[in-house]
Amino acid sequence: LQDLKEKMRELLPLLPVLEQYKADSRLIGHLKDEVRNLSGILLAIQEEMGAYDYEELQQRVLLLEARLHACLQKLGCGKLTGVSNPITIRASGSRFGSWMTDTMTPSADSRVWYMDGYYKGRRVLEFRSLTDFVSGQNFVQHLLPHPWAGTGHVVFNGSLYYNKFQSNVAVRYHFRSRSVLVQRSLAGAGYNNTFPYSWGGFSDIDFMVDENGLWAVYTTNQNAGNIVVSRLDPHSLEVLRSWDTGYPKRSAGESFMICGVLYVTNSHLAGAKIYFAYYTNTSSYEYTDIPFHNQYSHISMLDYNPRERVLYTWNNGHQVVYNVTLFHVVKTDGE
């Protein structure tokens, strides 16, 4: 009897965990129902395509996409707890540059974009696949109408977002039409090495995408050089909301967003670690100590891709990726 009592005591701490599993299971059930509902709506849209004009059909599809994205976000987001060892994909280009895949396309689209250099560049290479990128074959060239500054570019849903050289202007360049769809000034944002990362390189304005959408990281004189995080409308480039993190940008090696959280490294050199995290959902921060192996000792670009769950890095002329480990928390609508 005493042994049984002891075993029962050991099981007691599991009760809250089981309750959480029950709650999570209920939420997952609701999400399954929502996905089935969305599938039905999509089927109805396909059957009724002739009944709508293009604009109305586009709005229905966008609404559908937003609801599905909300489902995936509830199941997929989490807190960063670890970063893998680096995986070198290719060694090419100069010491500084940027490379990326689209953060919001079907998995079958494996195109890679490559931008060598950190200022006054206009040439973007588009490779058909990662295999072609590794071999340096099968690419097309885009010549941007405006040169770029820094390496904080991102490709999101078929468009390149970048900082126009010698300005605080954000540019959205559409690859298919080979044209600039919109450009807009980020009010008060520093440029031309006024507030770069610790490595310099005109890295004043850094665009990034996570599960929540498009962001810009920069700083202004008004907030004394501390990092500002702004969420942007990807179509108009309007600032939807901004947060002052309180972290000095010149002390940051690089930064990236995951699930609405800005993670900052404390150096661009060897010995760097992920040192600081700012949570936009609660407007709070914490200091972290997540090891980050900087194999080639000089990082000039670091971005998260939410579609692939990896970090893309340009490290001293090497194109490198890291897998990330997230602690998943299933969110309910009330949280």
Coordinates of C-alpha atoms in Angstrom, one line a residue:
L1 CA 0.0 0.0 0.0
Q2 CA 2.8 2.4 0.8
D3 CA 4.5 1.7 -2.5
L4 CA 1.2 2.4 -4.3
K5 CA 0.9 5.7 -2.4
E6 CA 4.4 6.6 -3.4
K7 CA 3.7 5.9 -7.1
M8 CA 0.5 8.0 -6.8
R9 CA 2.6 10.9 -5.4
E10 CA 4.9 10.6 -8.4
L11 CA 1.9 10.8 -10.8
L12 CA 0.3 13.9 -9.2
P13 CA 2.6 16.5 -11.0
L14 CA 1.4 15.0 -14.3
L15 CA -2.2 16.1 -13.8
P16 CA -1.7 19.7 -15.0
V17 CA 0.2 18.4 -18.0
L18 CA -2.7 16.0 -18.9
E19 CA -5.1 18.9 -18.5
Q20 CA -3.0 21.0 -20.9
Y21 CA -3.0 18.1 -23.3
K22 CA -6.8 17.9 -23.1
A23 CA -7.0 21.6 -23.8
D24 CA -4.6 21.4 -26.7
S25 CA -6.5 18.4 -28.1
R26 CA -9.7 20.4 -28.0
L27 CA -8.0 23.3 -29.8
I28 CA -6.5 21.0 -32.4
G29 CA -10.0 19.5 -32.9
H30 CA -11.4 23.0 -33.5
L31 CA -8.5 23.8 -35.9
K32 CA -9.2 20.6 -37.8
D33 CA -12.9 21.6 -38.1
E34 CA -11.8 25.1 -39.3
V35 CA -9.4 23.6 -41.9
R36 CA -12.2 21.3 -43.2
N37 CA -14.5 24.4 -43.3
L38 CA -11.9 26.3 -45.3
S39 CA -11.5 23.4 -47.7
G40 CA -15.2 23.4 -48.3
I41 CA -15.1 27.2 -48.9
L42 CA -12.3 26.8 -51.3
L43 CA -14.2 24.1 -53.2
A44 CA -17.2 26.3 -53.4
I45 CA -15.1 29.2 -54.7
Q46 CA -13.7 26.9 -57.4
E47 CA -17.2 25.8 -58.4
E48 CA -18.5 29.4 -58.4
M49 CA -15.6 31.2 -60.1
G50 CA -17.7 32.3 -63.0
A51 CA -20.1 34.1 -60.6
Y52 CA -17.5 36.6 -59.4
D53 CA -15.5 39.3 -61.0
Y54 CA -11.7 39.2 -60.4
E55 CA -11.6 41.7 -57.5
E56 CA -14.3 40.0 -55.5
L57 CA -12.7 36.6 -56.1
Q58 CA -9.3 37.9 -55.1
Q59 CA -10.8 39.3 -51.8
R60 CA -12.4 35.9 -51.0
V61 CA -9.2 34.0 -51.6
L62 CA -7.2 36.5 -49.5
L63 CA -9.7 36.1 -46.7
L64 CA -9.4 32.4 -47.0
E65 CA -5.6 32.6 -46.9
A66 CA -5.7 34.8 -43.8
R67 CA -7.9 32.3 -41.9
L68 CA -5.7 29.4 -42.9
H69 CA -2.6 31.4 -41.9
A70 CA -4.2 32.0 -38.5
C71 CA -4.7 28.2 -38.0
L72 CA -1.1 27.4 -38.9
Q73 CA 0.2 30.2 -36.6
K74 CA -1.6 28.8 -33.6
L75 CA -0.1 25.4 -34.2
G76 CA 3.4 26.4 -35.4
C77 CA 4.7 29.2 -33.3
G78 CA 7.1 28.8 -30.4
K79 CA 10.0 30.2 -28.4
L80 CA 13.5 29.8 -29.7
T81 CA 15.5 27.4 -27.5
G82 CA 18.4 26.4 -29.7
V83 CA 20.2 26.8 -33.0
S84 CA 22.0 23.9 -34.8
N85 CA 25.6 23.8 -36.0
P86 CA 26.1 25.7 -39.3
I87 CA 25.5 24.0 -42.6
T88 CA 27.6 25.5 -45.4
I89 CA 25.7 25.5 -48.7
R90 CA 28.2 27.4 -50.8
A91 CA 31.3 29.6 -50.7
S92 CA 31.0 32.5 -53.2
G93 CA 31.0 36.2 -53.6
S94 CA 32.6 38.9 -51.5
R95 CA 32.8 39.2 -47.7
F96 CA 29.4 40.8 -47.5
G97 CA 26.1 39.9 -49.1
S98 CA 22.6 38.4 -48.9
W99 CA 20.9 35.3 -50.1
M100 CA 17.4 33.9 -49.5
T101 CA 14.4 31.9 -50.7
D102 CA 10.8 33.2 -50.7
T103 CA 9.3 33.2 -47.3
M104 CA 5.7 32.7 -48.6
T105 CA 5.4 30.3 -51.6
P106 CA 4.5 26.7 -52.1
S107 CA 7.2 24.2 -51.1
A108 CA 7.6 23.3 -54.8
D109 CA 9.0 26.7 -55.5
S110 CA 12.7 26.4 -54.4
R111 CA 14.1 29.4 -56.2
V112 CA 17.1 31.1 -54.5
W113 CA 18.0 34.9 -54.8
Y114 CA 21.6 36.1 -54.4
M115 CA 22.8 39.7 -53.9
D116 CA 26.5 40.1 -53.6
G117 CA 27.9 43.2 -51.8
Y118 CA 26.4 45.7 -49.3
Y119 CA 26.0 49.0 -51.1
K120 CA 25.2 50.5 -54.5
G121 CA 24.4 47.0 -55.9
R122 CA 21.6 46.5 -58.5
R123 CA 22.2 43.0 -59.7
V124 CA 20.0 40.2 -58.3
L125 CA 20.5 36.6 -59.4
E126 CA 17.5 34.3 -59.4
F127 CA 18.5 30.6 -59.4
R128 CA 15.9 27.9 -60.3
S129 CA 16.6 25.7 -57.3
L130 CA 19.1 25.2 -54.4
T131 CA 20.9 22.6 -56.5
D132 CA 21.4 25.2 -59.3
F133 CA 22.6 27.8 -56.7
V134 CA 25.2 25.4 -55.3
S135 CA 26.5 24.7 -58.9
G136 CA 26.1 28.3 -59.9
Q137 CA 24.0 27.4 -63.0
N138 CA 20.5 28.1 -64.4
F139 CA 19.9 31.6 -63.2
V140 CA 18.3 34.8 -64.5
Q141 CA 19.4 38.3 -63.7
H142 CA 17.2 41.2 -62.4
L143 CA 18.7 44.7 -62.6
L144 CA 17.0 46.8 -60.0
P145 CA 16.0 50.4 -61.0
H146 CA 17.3 51.7 -57.6
P147 CA 20.6 50.4 -55.9
W148 CA 20.4 48.9 -52.5
A149 CA 22.0 49.7 -49.2
G150 CA 23.1 47.0 -46.6
T151 CA 22.2 43.4 -46.7
G152 CA 18.8 43.4 -44.9
H153 CA 16.8 42.4 -47.9
V154 CA 13.9 39.8 -47.9
V155 CA 11.8 38.1 -50.6
F156 CA 8.2 37.8 -49.6
N157 CA 5.4 36.5 -51.8
G158 CA 7.2 37.2 -55.1
S159 CA 8.6 40.6 -54.2
L160 CA 11.9 41.8 -53.0
Y161 CA 11.9 44.3 -50.1
Y162 CA 15.1 46.4 -49.7
N163 CA 16.5 49.7 -48.6
K164 CA 17.2 52.2 -51.3
F165 CA 20.8 53.5 -51.3
Q166 CA 21.4 56.8 -49.6
S167 CA 17.9 57.1 -48.2
N168 CA 15.5 55.6 -45.6
V169 CA 13.2 54.6 -48.4
A170 CA 11.8 51.0 -48.4
V171 CA 11.3 49.6 -51.9
R172 CA 9.1 46.7 -53.0
Y173 CA 10.3 45.2 -56.3
H174 CA 8.1 42.6 -58.0
F175 CA 10.1 39.9 -59.8
R176 CA 7.5 38.7 -62.3
S177 CA 6.7 42.2 -63.6
R178 CA 10.3 43.4 -63.1
S179 CA 9.0 46.6 -61.7
V180 CA 8.9 48.6 -58.4
L181 CA 5.3 48.4 -57.1
V182 CA 5.7 50.8 -54.2
Q183 CA 8.4 52.8 -52.3
R184 CA 7.9 54.6 -49.0
S185 CA 10.1 56.5 -46.5
L186 CA 10.4 55.1 -43.0
A187 CA 9.9 58.3 -41.1
G188 CA 12.9 59.2 -39.0
A189 CA 14.9 56.1 -39.8
G190 CA 18.7 56.5 -39.9
Y191 CA 20.6 55.6 -43.0
N192 CA 24.1 55.8 -44.6
N193 CA 25.8 54.2 -41.6
T194 CA 24.0 56.4 -39.0
F195 CA 22.7 53.4 -37.0
P196 CA 24.1 50.2 -38.5
Y197 CA 24.8 46.9 -36.8
S198 CA 28.2 46.5 -35.2
W199 CA 29.7 45.4 -38.6
G200 CA 28.7 48.6 -40.4
G201 CA 28.0 48.1 -44.1
F202 CA 25.1 50.5 -44.4
S203 CA 23.0 48.0 -42.4
D204 CA 20.8 50.7 -40.9
I205 CA 17.5 49.2 -42.1
D206 CA 16.8 45.4 -42.0
F207 CA 13.7 43.8 -43.5
M208 CA 12.5 40.4 -42.3
V209 CA 9.6 38.1 -42.4
D210 CA 8.2 35.7 -39.8
E211 CA 4.9 33.9 -39.2
N212 CA 3.2 37.2 -38.5
G213 CA 4.3 39.0 -41.7
L214 CA 6.7 41.7 -42.8
W215 CA 8.9 43.7 -40.4
A216 CA 11.5 46.4 -40.5
V217 CA 14.3 46.8 -37.9
Y218 CA 16.0 50.2 -37.7
T219 CA 16.5 53.1 -35.3
T220 CA 16.0 56.9 -35.1
N221 CA 17.5 59.9 -33.3
Q222 CA 14.3 60.2 -31.3
N223 CA 14.9 56.8 -29.6
A224 CA 18.6 57.4 -29.0
G225 CA 19.8 54.8 -31.4
N226 CA 17.9 51.9 -29.8
I227 CA 16.4 49.3 -32.1
V228 CA 12.9 50.0 -33.3
V229 CA 10.8 47.1 -34.7
S230 CA 8.0 48.1 -37.1
R231 CA 5.4 45.8 -38.6
L232 CA 4.7 46.8 -42.2
D233 CA 1.8 46.4 -44.6
P234 CA 3.5 44.3 -47.4
H235 CA 1.4 45.9 -50.1
S236 CA 1.6 49.6 -49.2
L237 CA 4.7 49.5 -46.9
E238 CA 2.8 51.6 -44.3
V239 CA 3.9 51.2 -40.7
L240 CA 1.2 49.4 -38.8
R241 CA 2.8 49.5 -35.4
S242 CA 6.2 50.1 -33.9
W243 CA 8.0 49.0 -30.7
D244 CA 11.1 50.6 -29.1
T245 CA 13.1 47.6 -27.8
G246 CA 15.6 49.7 -25.7
Y247 CA 18.5 47.7 -27.2
P248 CA 21.3 49.8 -28.8
K249 CA 21.6 48.8 -32.5
R250 CA 25.3 49.5 -32.8
S251 CA 25.9 46.9 -30.1
A252 CA 24.0 44.2 -32.1
G253 CA 25.7 41.9 -34.5
E254 CA 22.6 41.0 -36.4
S255 CA 18.9 40.2 -35.6
F256 CA 15.9 38.2 -36.9
M257 CA 12.2 37.7 -36.1
I258 CA 10.5 34.4 -35.1
C259 CA 6.8 34.4 -34.2
G260 CA 6.7 38.1 -33.4
V261 CA 9.9 38.0 -31.2
L262 CA 13.0 39.9 -32.2
Y263 CA 16.2 37.9 -31.4
V264 CA 19.5 39.8 -31.3
T265 CA 23.1 38.5 -31.4
N266 CA 25.7 40.4 -29.3
S267 CA 28.4 40.3 -32.0
H268 CA 29.0 39.7 -35.7
L269 CA 32.4 38.0 -34.9
A270 CA 33.4 34.6 -33.5
G271 CA 32.1 33.9 -30.0
A272 CA 28.7 35.5 -30.8
K273 CA 25.5 34.3 -29.1
I274 CA 21.8 35.1 -29.2
Y275 CA 21.8 37.5 -26.3
F276 CA 18.5 39.4 -26.3
A277 CA 14.8 38.8 -27.1
Y278 CA 12.0 41.3 -27.5
Y279 CA 8.4 40.1 -27.4
T280 CA 6.1 42.4 -29.5
N281 CA 3.0 40.6 -28.1
T282 CA 3.7 41.8 -24.6
S283 CA 6.2 44.7 -25.3
S284 CA 8.7 43.1 -23.0
Y285 CA 12.2 41.7 -23.2
E286 CA 14.6 39.3 -21.7
Y287 CA 18.3 38.5 -21.9
T288 CA 19.1 35.1 -23.4
D289 CA 22.1 32.9 -23.7
I290 CA 21.6 30.7 -26.8
P291 CA 24.9 29.5 -28.3
F292 CA 25.4 30.4 -31.9
H293 CA 28.4 29.0 -33.8
N294 CA 29.9 31.6 -36.0
Q295 CA 32.1 29.3 -38.1
Y296 CA 33.7 31.9 -40.5
S297 CA 34.0 34.7 -38.0
H298 CA 32.1 37.6 -39.8
I299 CA 28.3 37.5 -40.2
S300 CA 26.8 40.3 -42.4
M301 CA 23.3 38.9 -42.9
L302 CA 21.1 36.8 -40.7
D303 CA 17.4 36.1 -41.5
Y304 CA 14.8 33.5 -40.5
N305 CA 12.6 31.8 -43.1
P306 CA 9.3 30.8 -41.5
R307 CA 8.4 28.5 -44.4
E308 CA 11.5 26.4 -44.0
R309 CA 12.2 27.0 -40.3
V310 CA 15.8 27.8 -40.9
L311 CA 18.2 30.8 -40.5
Y312 CA 19.9 32.0 -43.7
T313 CA 23.3 33.6 -43.1
W314 CA 26.1 35.2 -45.2
N315 CA 29.3 34.6 -43.2
N316 CA 32.5 35.9 -44.7
G317 CA 31.8 34.9 -48.3
H318 CA 30.0 31.7 -47.3
Q319 CA 26.3 31.0 -47.6
V320 CA 25.2 29.1 -44.5
V321 CA 22.0 27.8 -42.9
Y322 CA 21.1 26.9 -39.3
N323 CA 18.1 24.8 -38.2
V324 CA 16.2 26.3 -35.2
T325 CA 14.6 24.5 -32.3
L326 CA 11.3 26.1 -31.0
F327 CA 9.4 25.3 -27.8
H328 CA 5.9 25.1 -29.1
V329 CA 3.0 26.7 -27.2
V330 CA -0.5 26.1 -28.6
K331 CA -2.4 29.3 -28.3
T332 CA -6.1 29.6 -27.6
D333 CA -8.2 32.4 -28.9
G334 CA -8.4 33.9 -25.4
E335 CA -4.6 34.2 -25.1

